[in-house]
mmCIF file of C-alpha atoms in Angstrom:
data_model
loop_
_atom_site.group_PDB
_atom_site.id
_atom_site.type_symbol
_atom_site.label_atom_id
_atom_site.label_comp_id
_atom_site.label_asym_id
_atom_site.label_seq_id
_atom_site.Cartn_x
_atom_site.Cartn_y
_atom_site.Cartn_z
ATOM 1 C CA UNK A 1 97.444 59.162 28.759
ATOM 2 C CA UNK A 2 98.319 55.643 29.847
ATOM 3 C CA UNK A 3 95.980 52.951 28.745
ATOM 4 C CA UNK A 4 93.163 52.214 31.097
ATOM 5 C CA UNK A 5 93.375 55.648 32.743
ATOM 6 C CA UNK A 6 90.092 56.930 34.033
ATOM 7 C CA UNK A 7 89.733 60.510 35.226
ATOM 8 C CA UNK A 8 88.888 60.785 38.918
ATOM 9 C CA UNK A 9 85.433 62.154 39.409
ATOM 10 C CA UNK A 10 84.539 63.306 42.902
ATOM 11 C CA UNK A 11 81.213 61.986 43.998
ATOM 12 C CA UNK A 12 78.658 64.101 45.749
ATOM 13 C CA UNK A 13 78.879 61.821 48.811
ATOM 14 C CA UNK A 14 82.610 62.583 49.333
ATOM 15 C CA UNK A 15 82.030 66.296 48.947
ATOM 16 C CA UNK A 16 79.245 66.268 51.481
ATOM 17 C CA UNK A 17 81.352 64.272 53.960
ATOM 18 C CA UNK A 18 84.279 66.665 53.721
ATOM 19 C CA UNK A 19 82.063 69.704 54.088
ATOM 20 C CA UNK A 20 80.375 68.099 57.109
ATOM 21 C CA UNK A 21 83.775 67.496 58.757
ATOM 22 C CA UNK A 22 84.814 71.094 58.153
ATOM 23 C CA UNK A 23 81.557 72.320 59.622
ATOM 24 C CA UNK A 24 82.084 70.116 62.695
ATOM 25 C CA UNK A 25 85.624 71.495 63.149
ATOM 26 C CA UNK A 26 84.367 75.055 62.859
ATOM 27 C CA UNK A 27 81.657 74.347 65.410
ATOM 28 C CA UNK A 28 84.226 72.841 67.778
ATOM 29 C CA UNK A 29 86.522 75.849 67.526
ATOM 30 C CA UNK A 30 83.537 78.107 68.103
ATOM 31 C CA UNK A 31 82.680 76.197 71.265
ATOM 32 C CA UNK A 32 86.261 76.506 72.515
ATOM 33 C CA UNK A 33 86.226 80.262 71.953
ATOM 34 C CA UNK A 34 82.825 80.630 73.604
ATOM 35 C CA UNK A 35 83.855 78.559 76.636
ATOM 36 C CA UNK A 36 87.111 80.460 76.947
ATOM 37 C CA UNK A 37 85.346 83.808 76.850
ATOM 38 C CA UNK A 38 82.791 82.546 79.375
ATOM 39 C CA UNK A 39 85.543 81.453 81.769
ATOM 40 C CA UNK A 40 87.330 84.769 81.313
ATOM 41 C CA UNK A 41 84.125 86.698 81.984
ATOM 42 C CA UNK A 42 83.423 84.627 85.096
ATOM 43 C CA UNK A 43 86.950 85.285 86.368
ATOM 44 C CA UNK A 44 86.566 89.028 85.782
ATOM 45 C CA UNK A 45 83.215 88.996 87.565
ATOM 46 C CA UNK A 46 84.724 87.177 90.560
ATOM 47 C CA UNK A 47 87.589 89.686 90.731
ATOM 48 C CA UNK A 48 85.117 92.559 90.603
ATOM 49 C CA UNK A 49 83.014 91.046 93.375
ATOM 50 C CA UNK A 50 86.140 90.439 95.445
ATOM 51 C CA UNK A 51 87.122 94.068 95.000
ATOM 52 C CA UNK A 52 83.686 95.205 96.114
ATOM 53 C CA UNK A 53 83.914 92.996 99.198
ATOM 54 C CA UNK A 54 87.307 94.507 100.027
ATOM 55 C CA UNK A 55 85.834 98.009 99.680
ATOM 56 C CA UNK A 56 82.901 97.157 101.924
ATOM 57 C CA UNK A 57 85.175 95.583 104.530
ATOM 58 C CA UNK A 58 87.417 98.640 104.520
ATOM 59 C CA UNK A 59 84.471 100.999 104.885
ATOM 60 C CA UNK A 60 83.000 99.008 107.766
ATOM 61 C CA UNK A 61 86.345 98.860 109.558
ATOM 62 C CA UNK A 62 86.932 102.578 109.226
ATOM 63 C CA UNK A 63 83.410 103.445 110.373
ATOM 64 C CA UNK A 64 83.120 101.088 113.313
ATOM 65 C CA UNK A 65 86.638 100.476 114.563
ATOM 66 C CA UNK A 66 87.679 103.774 115.972
ATOM 67 C CA UNK A 67 89.261 103.889 119.377
ATOM 68 C CA UNK A 68 86.703 105.581 121.611
ATOM 69 C CA UNK A 69 88.822 105.602 124.741
ATOM 70 C CA UNK A 70 92.254 107.214 124.874
ATOM 71 C CA UNK A 71 92.907 107.689 128.548
ATOM 72 C CA UNK A 72 96.087 108.406 130.473
ATOM 73 C CA UNK A 73 97.014 104.724 130.398
ATOM 74 C CA UNK A 74 96.927 104.675 126.610
ATOM 75 C CA UNK A 75 98.931 107.903 126.415
ATOM 76 C CA UNK A 76 101.726 106.497 128.590
ATOM 77 C CA UNK A 77 101.755 102.879 127.395
ATOM 78 C CA UNK A 78 100.579 103.047 123.777
ATOM 79 C CA UNK A 79 97.913 100.354 124.145
ATOM 80 C CA UNK A 80 94.743 99.681 126.066
ATOM 81 C CA UNK A 81 92.653 96.615 126.962
ATOM 82 C CA UNK A 82 94.092 93.367 125.633
ATOM 83 C CA UNK A 83 92.172 90.500 127.238
ATOM 84 C CA UNK A 84 88.523 89.937 128.084
ATOM 85 C CA UNK A 85 86.829 87.460 130.428
ATOM 86 C CA UNK A 86 83.050 86.950 130.361
ATOM 87 C CA UNK A 87 81.425 85.782 133.609
ATOM 88 C CA UNK A 88 77.768 84.761 133.767
ATOM 89 C CA UNK A 89 75.388 86.467 136.196
ATOM 90 C CA UNK A 90 73.812 83.776 138.364
ATOM 91 C CA UNK A 91 70.766 84.009 140.556
ATOM 92 C CA UNK A 92 70.994 83.769 144.320
ATOM 93 C CA UNK A 93 69.277 80.373 144.312
ATOM 94 C CA UNK A 94 71.514 78.801 141.666
ATOM 95 C CA UNK A 95 73.440 75.689 142.674
ATOM 96 C CA UNK A 96 77.186 76.277 142.311
ATOM 97 C CA UNK A 97 80.021 73.800 142.184
ATOM 98 C CA UNK A 98 83.022 73.991 144.478
ATOM 99 C CA UNK A 99 85.136 75.593 141.715
ATOM 100 C CA UNK A 100 82.422 78.167 140.946
ATOM 101 C CA UNK A 101 82.195 79.105 144.609
ATOM 102 C CA UNK A 102 85.949 79.476 144.871
ATOM 103 C CA UNK A 103 86.559 81.383 141.655
ATOM 104 C CA UNK A 104 83.851 83.975 141.996
ATOM 105 C CA UNK A 105 83.916 87.337 140.259
ATOM 106 C CA UNK A 106 85.326 88.983 143.359
ATOM 107 C CA UNK A 107 88.089 86.394 143.700
ATOM 108 C CA UNK A 108 89.084 86.770 140.036
ATOM 109 C CA UNK A 109 89.216 90.576 140.225
ATOM 110 C CA UNK A 110 91.243 90.520 143.462
ATOM 111 C CA UNK A 111 93.673 87.971 142.005
ATOM 112 C CA UNK A 112 94.215 90.093 138.903
ATOM 113 C CA UNK A 113 94.722 93.223 141.001
ATOM 114 C CA UNK A 114 97.231 91.369 143.174
ATOM 115 C CA UNK A 115 99.215 90.501 140.050
ATOM 116 C CA UNK A 116 99.526 94.171 139.089
ATOM 117 C CA UNK A 117 96.911 94.063 136.328
ATOM 118 C CA UNK A 118 94.188 96.633 135.698
ATOM 119 C CA UNK A 119 90.579 95.601 135.198
ATOM 120 C CA UNK A 120 87.325 97.188 134.094
ATOM 121 C CA UNK A 121 83.846 95.664 134.352
ATOM 122 C CA UNK A 122 80.599 96.268 132.526
ATOM 123 C CA UNK A 123 77.352 94.413 131.890
ATOM 124 C CA UNK A 124 76.233 93.011 128.573
ATOM 125 C CA UNK A 125 73.188 94.524 126.867
ATOM 126 C CA UNK A 126 70.777 92.058 128.494
ATOM 127 C CA UNK A 127 72.687 91.983 131.787
ATOM 128 C CA UNK A 128 73.202 88.260 131.446
ATOM 129 C CA UNK A 129 76.954 88.414 131.979
ATOM 130 C CA UNK A 130 79.741 90.649 133.234
ATOM 131 C CA UNK A 131 82.484 91.601 130.785
ATOM 132 C CA UNK A 132 85.832 91.902 132.557
ATOM 133 C CA UNK A 133 88.535 93.646 130.524
ATOM 134 C CA UNK A 134 92.193 93.266 131.509
ATOM 135 C CA UNK A 135 95.340 95.194 130.637
ATOM 136 C CA UNK A 136 98.914 95.560 131.875
ATOM 137 C CA UNK A 137 101.332 98.463 131.785
ATOM 138 C CA UNK A 138 104.607 98.335 129.884
ATOM 139 C CA UNK A 139 106.572 97.970 133.135
ATOM 140 C CA UNK A 140 104.413 95.019 134.157
ATOM 141 C CA UNK A 141 104.924 93.431 130.751
ATOM 142 C CA UNK A 142 108.676 93.931 131.074
ATOM 143 C CA UNK A 143 108.770 92.189 134.457
ATOM 144 C CA UNK A 144 106.685 89.317 133.084
ATOM 145 C CA UNK A 145 108.986 89.011 130.052
ATOM 146 C CA UNK A 146 112.003 88.840 132.353
ATOM 147 C CA UNK A 147 110.310 86.188 134.500
ATOM 148 C CA UNK A 148 109.501 84.065 131.439
ATOM 149 C CA UNK A 149 112.842 84.759 129.671
ATOM 150 C CA UNK A 150 110.702 85.858 126.750
ATOM 151 C CA UNK A 151 112.553 86.000 123.428
ATOM 152 C CA UNK A 152 112.584 89.326 121.601
ATOM 153 C CA UNK A 153 114.098 90.212 118.265
ATOM 154 C CA UNK A 154 117.165 92.455 118.218
ATOM 155 C CA UNK A 155 117.544 95.371 115.842
ATOM 156 C CA UNK A 156 119.935 94.315 113.071
ATOM 157 C CA UNK A 157 121.666 97.669 112.583
ATOM 158 C CA UNK A 158 122.148 98.303 116.301
ATOM 159 C CA UNK A 159 123.387 94.763 116.864
ATOM 160 C CA UNK A 160 125.907 95.079 114.042
ATOM 161 C CA UNK A 161 127.178 98.373 115.455
ATOM 162 C CA UNK A 162 127.486 96.933 118.971
ATOM 163 C CA UNK A 163 129.272 93.836 117.691
ATOM 164 C CA UNK A 164 131.694 95.992 115.713
ATOM 165 C CA UNK A 165 132.631 97.996 118.831
ATOM 166 C CA UNK A 166 133.411 95.019 121.061
ATOM 167 C CA UNK A 167 133.400 95.264 124.861
ATOM 168 C CA UNK A 168 136.083 95.900 127.484
ATOM 169 C CA UNK A 169 136.122 95.331 131.213
ATOM 170 C CA UNK A 170 135.690 98.674 132.987
ATOM 171 C CA UNK A 171 138.054 97.687 135.800
ATOM 172 C CA UNK A 172 140.955 96.077 133.908
ATOM 173 C CA UNK A 173 140.387 97.641 130.484
ATOM 174 C CA UNK A 174 140.789 94.221 128.902
ATOM 175 C CA UNK A 175 138.729 92.889 126.075
ATOM 176 C CA UNK A 176 135.815 90.777 127.214
ATOM 177 C CA UNK A 177 135.215 90.066 123.557
ATOM 178 C CA UNK A 178 136.823 91.703 120.576
ATOM 179 C CA UNK A 179 134.936 93.453 117.767
ATOM 180 C CA UNK A 180 133.051 91.102 115.482
ATOM 181 C CA UNK A 181 132.516 91.924 111.839
ATOM 182 C CA UNK A 182 130.597 89.524 109.646
ATOM 183 C CA UNK A 183 130.184 90.001 105.926
ATOM 184 C CA UNK A 184 128.534 87.930 103.242
ATOM 185 C CA UNK A 185 130.098 89.336 100.102
ATOM 186 C CA UNK A 186 129.159 86.297 98.006
ATOM 187 C CA UNK A 187 125.521 86.475 99.139
ATOM 188 C CA UNK A 188 125.381 82.872 100.234
ATOM 189 C CA UNK A 189 122.281 83.653 102.303
ATOM 190 C CA UNK A 190 119.437 85.981 101.390
ATOM 191 C CA UNK A 191 119.508 87.424 104.913
ATOM 192 C CA UNK A 192 122.197 89.649 106.402
ATOM 193 C CA UNK A 193 124.407 88.132 109.161
ATOM 194 C CA UNK A 194 122.659 90.089 111.932
ATOM 195 C CA UNK A 195 119.068 89.685 110.711
ATOM 196 C CA UNK A 196 116.519 87.875 112.870
ATOM 197 C CA UNK A 197 118.638 87.425 115.983
ATOM 198 C CA UNK A 198 116.656 86.870 119.189
ATOM 199 C CA UNK A 199 117.597 87.170 122.856
ATOM 200 C CA UNK A 200 115.779 86.580 126.129
ATOM 201 C CA UNK A 201 114.575 89.742 127.803
ATOM 202 C CA UNK A 202 116.349 90.840 130.973
ATOM 203 C CA UNK A 203 115.472 93.664 133.337
ATOM 204 C CA UNK A 204 117.360 95.738 135.907
ATOM 205 C CA UNK A 205 116.890 93.102 138.597
ATOM 206 C CA UNK A 206 119.238 90.830 136.648
ATOM 207 C CA UNK A 207 121.892 93.588 136.728
ATOM 208 C CA UNK A 208 121.414 94.075 140.455
ATOM 209 C CA UNK A 209 121.847 90.364 141.095
ATOM 210 C CA UNK A 210 124.963 90.312 138.912
ATOM 211 C CA UNK A 211 126.476 93.190 140.900
ATOM 212 C CA UNK A 212 125.858 91.372 144.173
ATOM 213 C CA UNK A 213 127.353 88.105 142.930
ATOM 214 C CA UNK A 214 130.345 89.803 141.342
ATOM 215 C CA UNK A 215 131.139 92.048 144.302
ATOM 216 C CA UNK A 216 131.054 95.215 142.229
ATOM 217 C CA UNK A 217 131.472 98.604 143.884
ATOM 218 C CA UNK A 218 128.558 100.106 141.965
ATOM 219 C CA UNK A 219 125.241 100.328 143.698
ATOM 220 C CA UNK A 220 122.377 98.393 142.138
ATOM 221 C CA UNK A 221 120.121 100.619 140.109
ATOM 222 C CA UNK A 222 122.652 103.462 139.916
ATOM 223 C CA UNK A 223 123.180 105.523 136.800
ATOM 224 C CA UNK A 224 126.556 103.908 136.177
ATOM 225 C CA UNK A 225 124.814 100.622 135.541
ATOM 226 C CA UNK A 226 123.858 101.850 132.056
ATOM 227 C CA UNK A 227 126.998 100.193 130.668
ATOM 228 C CA UNK A 228 126.171 96.736 132.041
ATOM 229 C CA UNK A 229 125.550 93.907 129.571
ATOM 230 C CA UNK A 230 121.861 93.871 130.389
ATOM 231 C CA UNK A 231 121.559 97.610 129.816
ATOM 232 C CA UNK A 232 123.341 97.286 126.481
ATOM 233 C CA UNK A 233 121.045 94.404 125.556
ATOM 234 C CA UNK A 234 117.958 96.429 126.418
ATOM 235 C CA UNK A 235 119.066 99.112 123.964
ATOM 236 C CA UNK A 236 119.326 96.554 121.145
ATOM 237 C CA UNK A 237 115.750 95.324 121.121
ATOM 238 C CA UNK A 238 113.800 96.060 117.980
ATOM 239 C CA UNK A 239 111.154 98.780 118.234
ATOM 240 C CA UNK A 240 107.686 98.579 116.751
ATOM 241 C CA UNK A 241 105.142 101.206 115.815
ATOM 242 C CA UNK A 242 103.026 102.723 117.170
ATOM 243 C CA UNK A 243 104.677 104.041 120.296
ATOM 244 C CA UNK A 244 108.171 102.735 119.561
ATOM 245 C CA UNK A 245 107.511 99.761 121.839
ATOM 246 C CA UNK A 246 109.602 96.611 122.129
ATOM 247 C CA UNK A 247 106.500 94.395 122.382
ATOM 248 C CA UNK A 248 104.307 93.550 119.429
ATOM 249 C CA UNK A 249 100.581 93.067 119.796
ATOM 250 C CA UNK A 250 100.935 89.282 119.919
ATOM 251 C CA UNK A 251 103.745 89.640 122.489
ATOM 252 C CA UNK A 252 101.476 91.659 124.770
ATOM 253 C CA UNK A 253 98.748 89.028 124.556
ATOM 254 C CA UNK A 254 101.151 86.198 125.374
ATOM 255 C CA UNK A 255 102.759 88.053 128.270
ATOM 256 C CA UNK A 256 99.421 89.174 129.696
ATOM 257 C CA UNK A 257 98.090 85.632 129.535
ATOM 258 C CA UNK A 258 101.287 84.486 131.228
ATOM 259 C CA UNK A 259 100.757 87.019 134.027
ATOM 260 C CA UNK A 260 97.182 85.780 134.481
ATOM 261 C CA UNK A 261 98.170 82.110 134.652
ATOM 262 C CA UNK A 262 101.464 82.406 136.549
ATOM 263 C CA UNK A 263 101.448 81.184 140.130
ATOM 264 C CA UNK A 264 100.734 83.694 142.869
ATOM 265 C CA UNK A 265 104.079 82.922 144.531
ATOM 266 C CA UNK A 266 105.828 84.069 141.333
ATOM 267 C CA UNK A 267 103.881 87.310 141.032
ATOM 268 C CA UNK A 268 101.002 86.143 138.868
ATOM 269 C CA UNK A 269 97.254 85.846 139.370
ATOM 270 C CA UNK A 270 97.211 82.054 139.484
ATOM 271 C CA UNK A 271 94.159 81.743 137.218
ATOM 272 C CA UNK A 272 94.116 79.042 134.563
ATOM 273 C CA UNK A 273 91.796 80.283 131.823
ATOM 274 C CA UNK A 274 91.340 76.801 130.370
ATOM 275 C CA UNK A 275 90.398 75.387 133.758
ATOM 276 C CA UNK A 276 88.005 78.243 134.465
ATOM 277 C CA UNK A 277 86.225 77.588 131.175
ATOM 278 C CA UNK A 278 86.175 73.851 131.819
ATOM 279 C CA UNK A 279 84.661 74.285 135.291
ATOM 280 C CA UNK A 280 82.171 76.838 133.890
ATOM 281 C CA UNK A 281 83.461 79.543 136.178
ATOM 282 C CA UNK A 282 83.676 81.849 133.173
ATOM 283 C CA UNK A 283 81.714 81.794 129.950
ATOM 284 C CA UNK A 284 84.577 82.791 127.653
ATOM 285 C CA UNK A 285 88.065 84.289 127.667
ATOM 286 C CA UNK A 286 89.547 85.821 124.538
ATOM 287 C CA UNK A 287 91.938 88.575 123.403
ATOM 288 C CA UNK A 288 90.615 91.934 122.240
ATOM 289 C CA UNK A 289 91.382 93.753 119.021
ATOM 290 C CA UNK A 290 93.623 96.796 119.012
ATOM 291 C CA UNK A 291 91.835 99.000 116.511
ATOM 292 C CA UNK A 292 94.799 101.214 115.654
ATOM 293 C CA UNK A 293 97.089 98.274 114.934
ATOM 294 C CA UNK A 294 94.345 96.469 113.026
ATOM 295 C CA UNK A 295 93.687 99.442 110.754
ATOM 296 C CA UNK A 296 97.413 99.798 110.085
ATOM 297 C CA UNK A 297 97.568 96.118 109.108
ATOM 298 C CA UNK A 298 94.469 96.491 106.949
ATOM 299 C CA UNK A 299 96.062 99.248 104.873
ATOM 300 C CA UNK A 300 98.956 96.916 104.025
ATOM 301 C CA UNK A 301 96.954 93.742 103.564
ATOM 302 C CA UNK A 302 93.612 94.484 101.883
ATOM 303 C CA UNK A 303 94.935 95.425 98.466
ATOM 304 C CA UNK A 304 93.505 94.674 95.034
ATOM 305 C CA UNK A 305 96.465 93.627 92.932
ATOM 306 C CA UNK A 306 98.874 92.024 95.341
ATOM 307 C CA UNK A 307 100.948 88.953 94.629
ATOM 308 C CA UNK A 308 100.241 86.230 97.196
ATOM 309 C CA UNK A 309 103.896 86.185 98.223
ATOM 310 C CA UNK A 310 103.911 89.948 98.867
ATOM 311 C CA UNK A 311 101.531 89.824 101.812
ATOM 312 C CA UNK A 312 102.816 91.443 105.052
ATOM 313 C CA UNK A 313 103.505 88.171 106.847
ATOM 314 C CA UNK A 314 105.678 89.834 109.508
ATOM 315 C CA UNK A 315 102.893 92.279 110.334
ATOM 316 C CA UNK A 316 100.373 89.441 110.421
ATOM 317 C CA UNK A 317 102.602 87.553 112.851
ATOM 318 C CA UNK A 318 103.014 90.701 114.956
ATOM 319 C CA UNK A 319 99.252 91.122 115.332
ATOM 320 C CA UNK A 320 97.605 87.703 114.987
ATOM 321 C CA UNK A 321 100.524 85.513 116.021
ATOM 322 C CA UNK A 322 102.910 83.171 114.269
ATOM 323 C CA UNK A 323 100.392 80.362 113.711
ATOM 324 C CA UNK A 324 97.973 82.548 111.763
ATOM 325 C CA UNK A 325 100.823 84.104 109.782
ATOM 326 C CA UNK A 326 102.199 80.664 108.936
ATOM 327 C CA UNK A 327 98.774 79.609 107.643
ATOM 328 C CA UNK A 328 98.588 82.581 105.283
ATOM 329 C CA UNK A 329 102.204 82.004 104.242
ATOM 330 C CA UNK A 330 101.336 78.414 103.294
ATOM 331 C CA UNK A 331 98.196 79.585 101.507
ATOM 332 C CA UNK A 332 100.129 82.134 99.438
ATOM 333 C CA UNK A 333 102.779 79.528 98.612
ATOM 334 C CA UNK A 334 100.076 77.084 97.519
ATOM 335 C CA UNK A 335 98.295 79.687 95.387
ATOM 336 C CA UNK A 336 101.549 80.624 93.675
ATOM 337 C CA UNK A 337 102.209 77.027 92.702
ATOM 338 C CA UNK A 338 98.594 76.548 91.636
ATOM 339 C CA UNK A 339 99.132 79.257 89.026
ATOM 340 C CA UNK A 340 101.723 77.041 87.280
ATOM 341 C CA UNK A 341 99.453 74.009 87.571
ATOM 342 C CA UNK A 342 96.471 75.903 86.171
ATOM 343 C CA UNK A 343 98.490 77.122 83.178
ATOM 344 C CA UNK A 344 99.639 73.578 82.403
ATOM 345 C CA UNK A 345 96.120 72.226 82.896
ATOM 346 C CA UNK A 346 94.680 74.833 80.549
ATOM 347 C CA UNK A 347 97.208 73.866 77.882
ATOM 348 C CA UNK A 348 96.292 70.194 78.307
ATOM 349 C CA UNK A 349 92.587 71.050 78.041
ATOM 350 C CA UNK A 350 93.153 72.979 74.814
ATOM 351 C CA UNK A 351 95.127 70.049 73.411
ATOM 352 C CA UNK A 352 92.408 67.543 74.284
ATOM 353 C CA UNK A 353 89.623 69.793 72.995
ATOM 354 C CA UNK A 354 91.352 70.477 69.698
ATOM 355 C CA UNK A 355 91.854 66.754 69.006
ATOM 356 C CA UNK A 356 88.460 65.788 70.445
ATOM 357 C CA UNK A 357 90.059 63.089 72.571
ATOM 358 C CA UNK A 358 91.619 62.755 76.024
ATOM 359 C CA UNK A 359 94.251 60.369 74.707
ATOM 360 C CA UNK A 360 96.658 63.058 73.481
ATOM 361 C CA UNK A 361 100.272 63.919 74.004
ATOM 362 C CA UNK A 362 99.284 67.082 75.904
ATOM 363 C CA UNK A 363 97.418 65.090 78.526
ATOM 364 C CA UNK A 364 100.369 62.732 78.960
ATOM 365 C CA UNK A 365 102.751 65.656 79.382
ATOM 366 C CA UNK A 366 100.395 67.195 81.952
ATOM 367 C CA UNK A 367 100.363 63.944 83.959
ATOM 368 C CA UNK A 368 104.167 63.995 84.057
ATOM 369 C CA UNK A 369 104.122 67.674 84.967
ATOM 370 C CA UNK A 370 101.698 67.055 87.861
ATOM 371 C CA UNK A 371 104.105 64.510 89.362
ATOM 372 C CA UNK A 372 107.043 66.902 89.190
ATOM 373 C CA UNK A 373 104.856 69.786 90.424
ATOM 374 C CA UNK A 374 103.736 67.948 93.556
ATOM 375 C CA UNK A 375 107.319 67.057 94.498
ATOM 376 C CA UNK A 376 108.601 70.574 93.841
ATOM 377 C CA UNK A 377 105.774 72.092 95.883
ATOM 378 C CA UNK A 378 106.490 69.913 98.938
ATOM 379 C CA UNK A 379 110.250 70.553 98.827
ATOM 380 C CA UNK A 380 109.903 74.294 98.267
ATOM 381 C CA UNK A 381 107.417 74.622 101.142
ATOM 382 C CA UNK A 382 109.821 72.877 103.528
ATOM 383 C CA UNK A 383 112.461 75.419 102.593
ATOM 384 C CA UNK A 384 110.036 78.325 102.976
ATOM 385 C CA UNK A 385 108.830 76.987 106.315
ATOM 386 C CA UNK A 386 112.428 76.882 107.569
ATOM 387 C CA UNK A 387 112.885 80.520 106.556
ATOM 388 C CA UNK A 388 109.733 81.576 108.400
ATOM 389 C CA UNK A 389 110.858 79.645 111.472
ATOM 390 C CA UNK A 390 114.114 81.600 111.358
ATOM 391 C CA UNK A 391 112.282 84.929 111.086
ATOM 392 C CA UNK A 392 109.756 84.250 113.853
#
């Protein structure tokens, strides 16, 4: 042994300090495990409660929302009442404004009947108001769509077949336009060339006017007019269930509201719903649920284990409208990106908890990740929003 060497003797103070540090580390790891299990249990409990709420909602919808009225109108048109107007019952001595005197219940019903719309009235439970339900036949909706040049989606397969056949002039047998065949072999776009193509609706009156202007020998409305461009276009519109109709639920609501608010000179009722509510001529005006379509949407939407991006956005847009569908599309996009942020945040929390300090490399990496995440989320949503705008 070298001179002056003294054997190292561990003091009892050092041993107690090291054992205390080890005990503190063990206690910290125990807390992390306990907190993690608590969070996991809370998440499982929330998922279970959410599942129970979905079950209760489904049971209530099935029990209560059954169509009680399937009359001849529903059998021939595939839908029933779409809009509802609530009008207050006033006493004979009530003071009425000029607008309330003009737009009385009788005037509103006569205006709707003059526009070719069907109505049905009933009292509320306390007889405080009259509920006026409104609906329109498919033919009336078609005429309103033609008047508004309403855009409808074309069926992709039928449009591709029609484009591949081309079109010739019946008189000269010359090509009006040659067959068109579009292919995307390299899959530049995720959609097919003929997907999500829209065209304004046209009815037989447009064909009749075209025959008159063009000096055709065919009589307007004859059977030979089935080969006219408008007739071919009518056969290309996409069909929706139930009833194989060309109008979705949201399309019916928009067209019916258009028929209500269109000027009388143009075939409408000439009733502005917003103005009637503002002048207190009516208490409320709102669209009605179609129970069959709502139950069909519920079976696709209220699911337990469904990725947020797999929601039936097209069906939501068909029933509730594009604005509501776009909200849920944004919400699903946001939730998907929050999953990445939550995973990174959990990793940063574990790093900070293990080192018992917030000044760690994991926290710094998470701050950098949050900056990149926010930019990627904004850019990706702009791209997704453009795709939804193309589809709707």
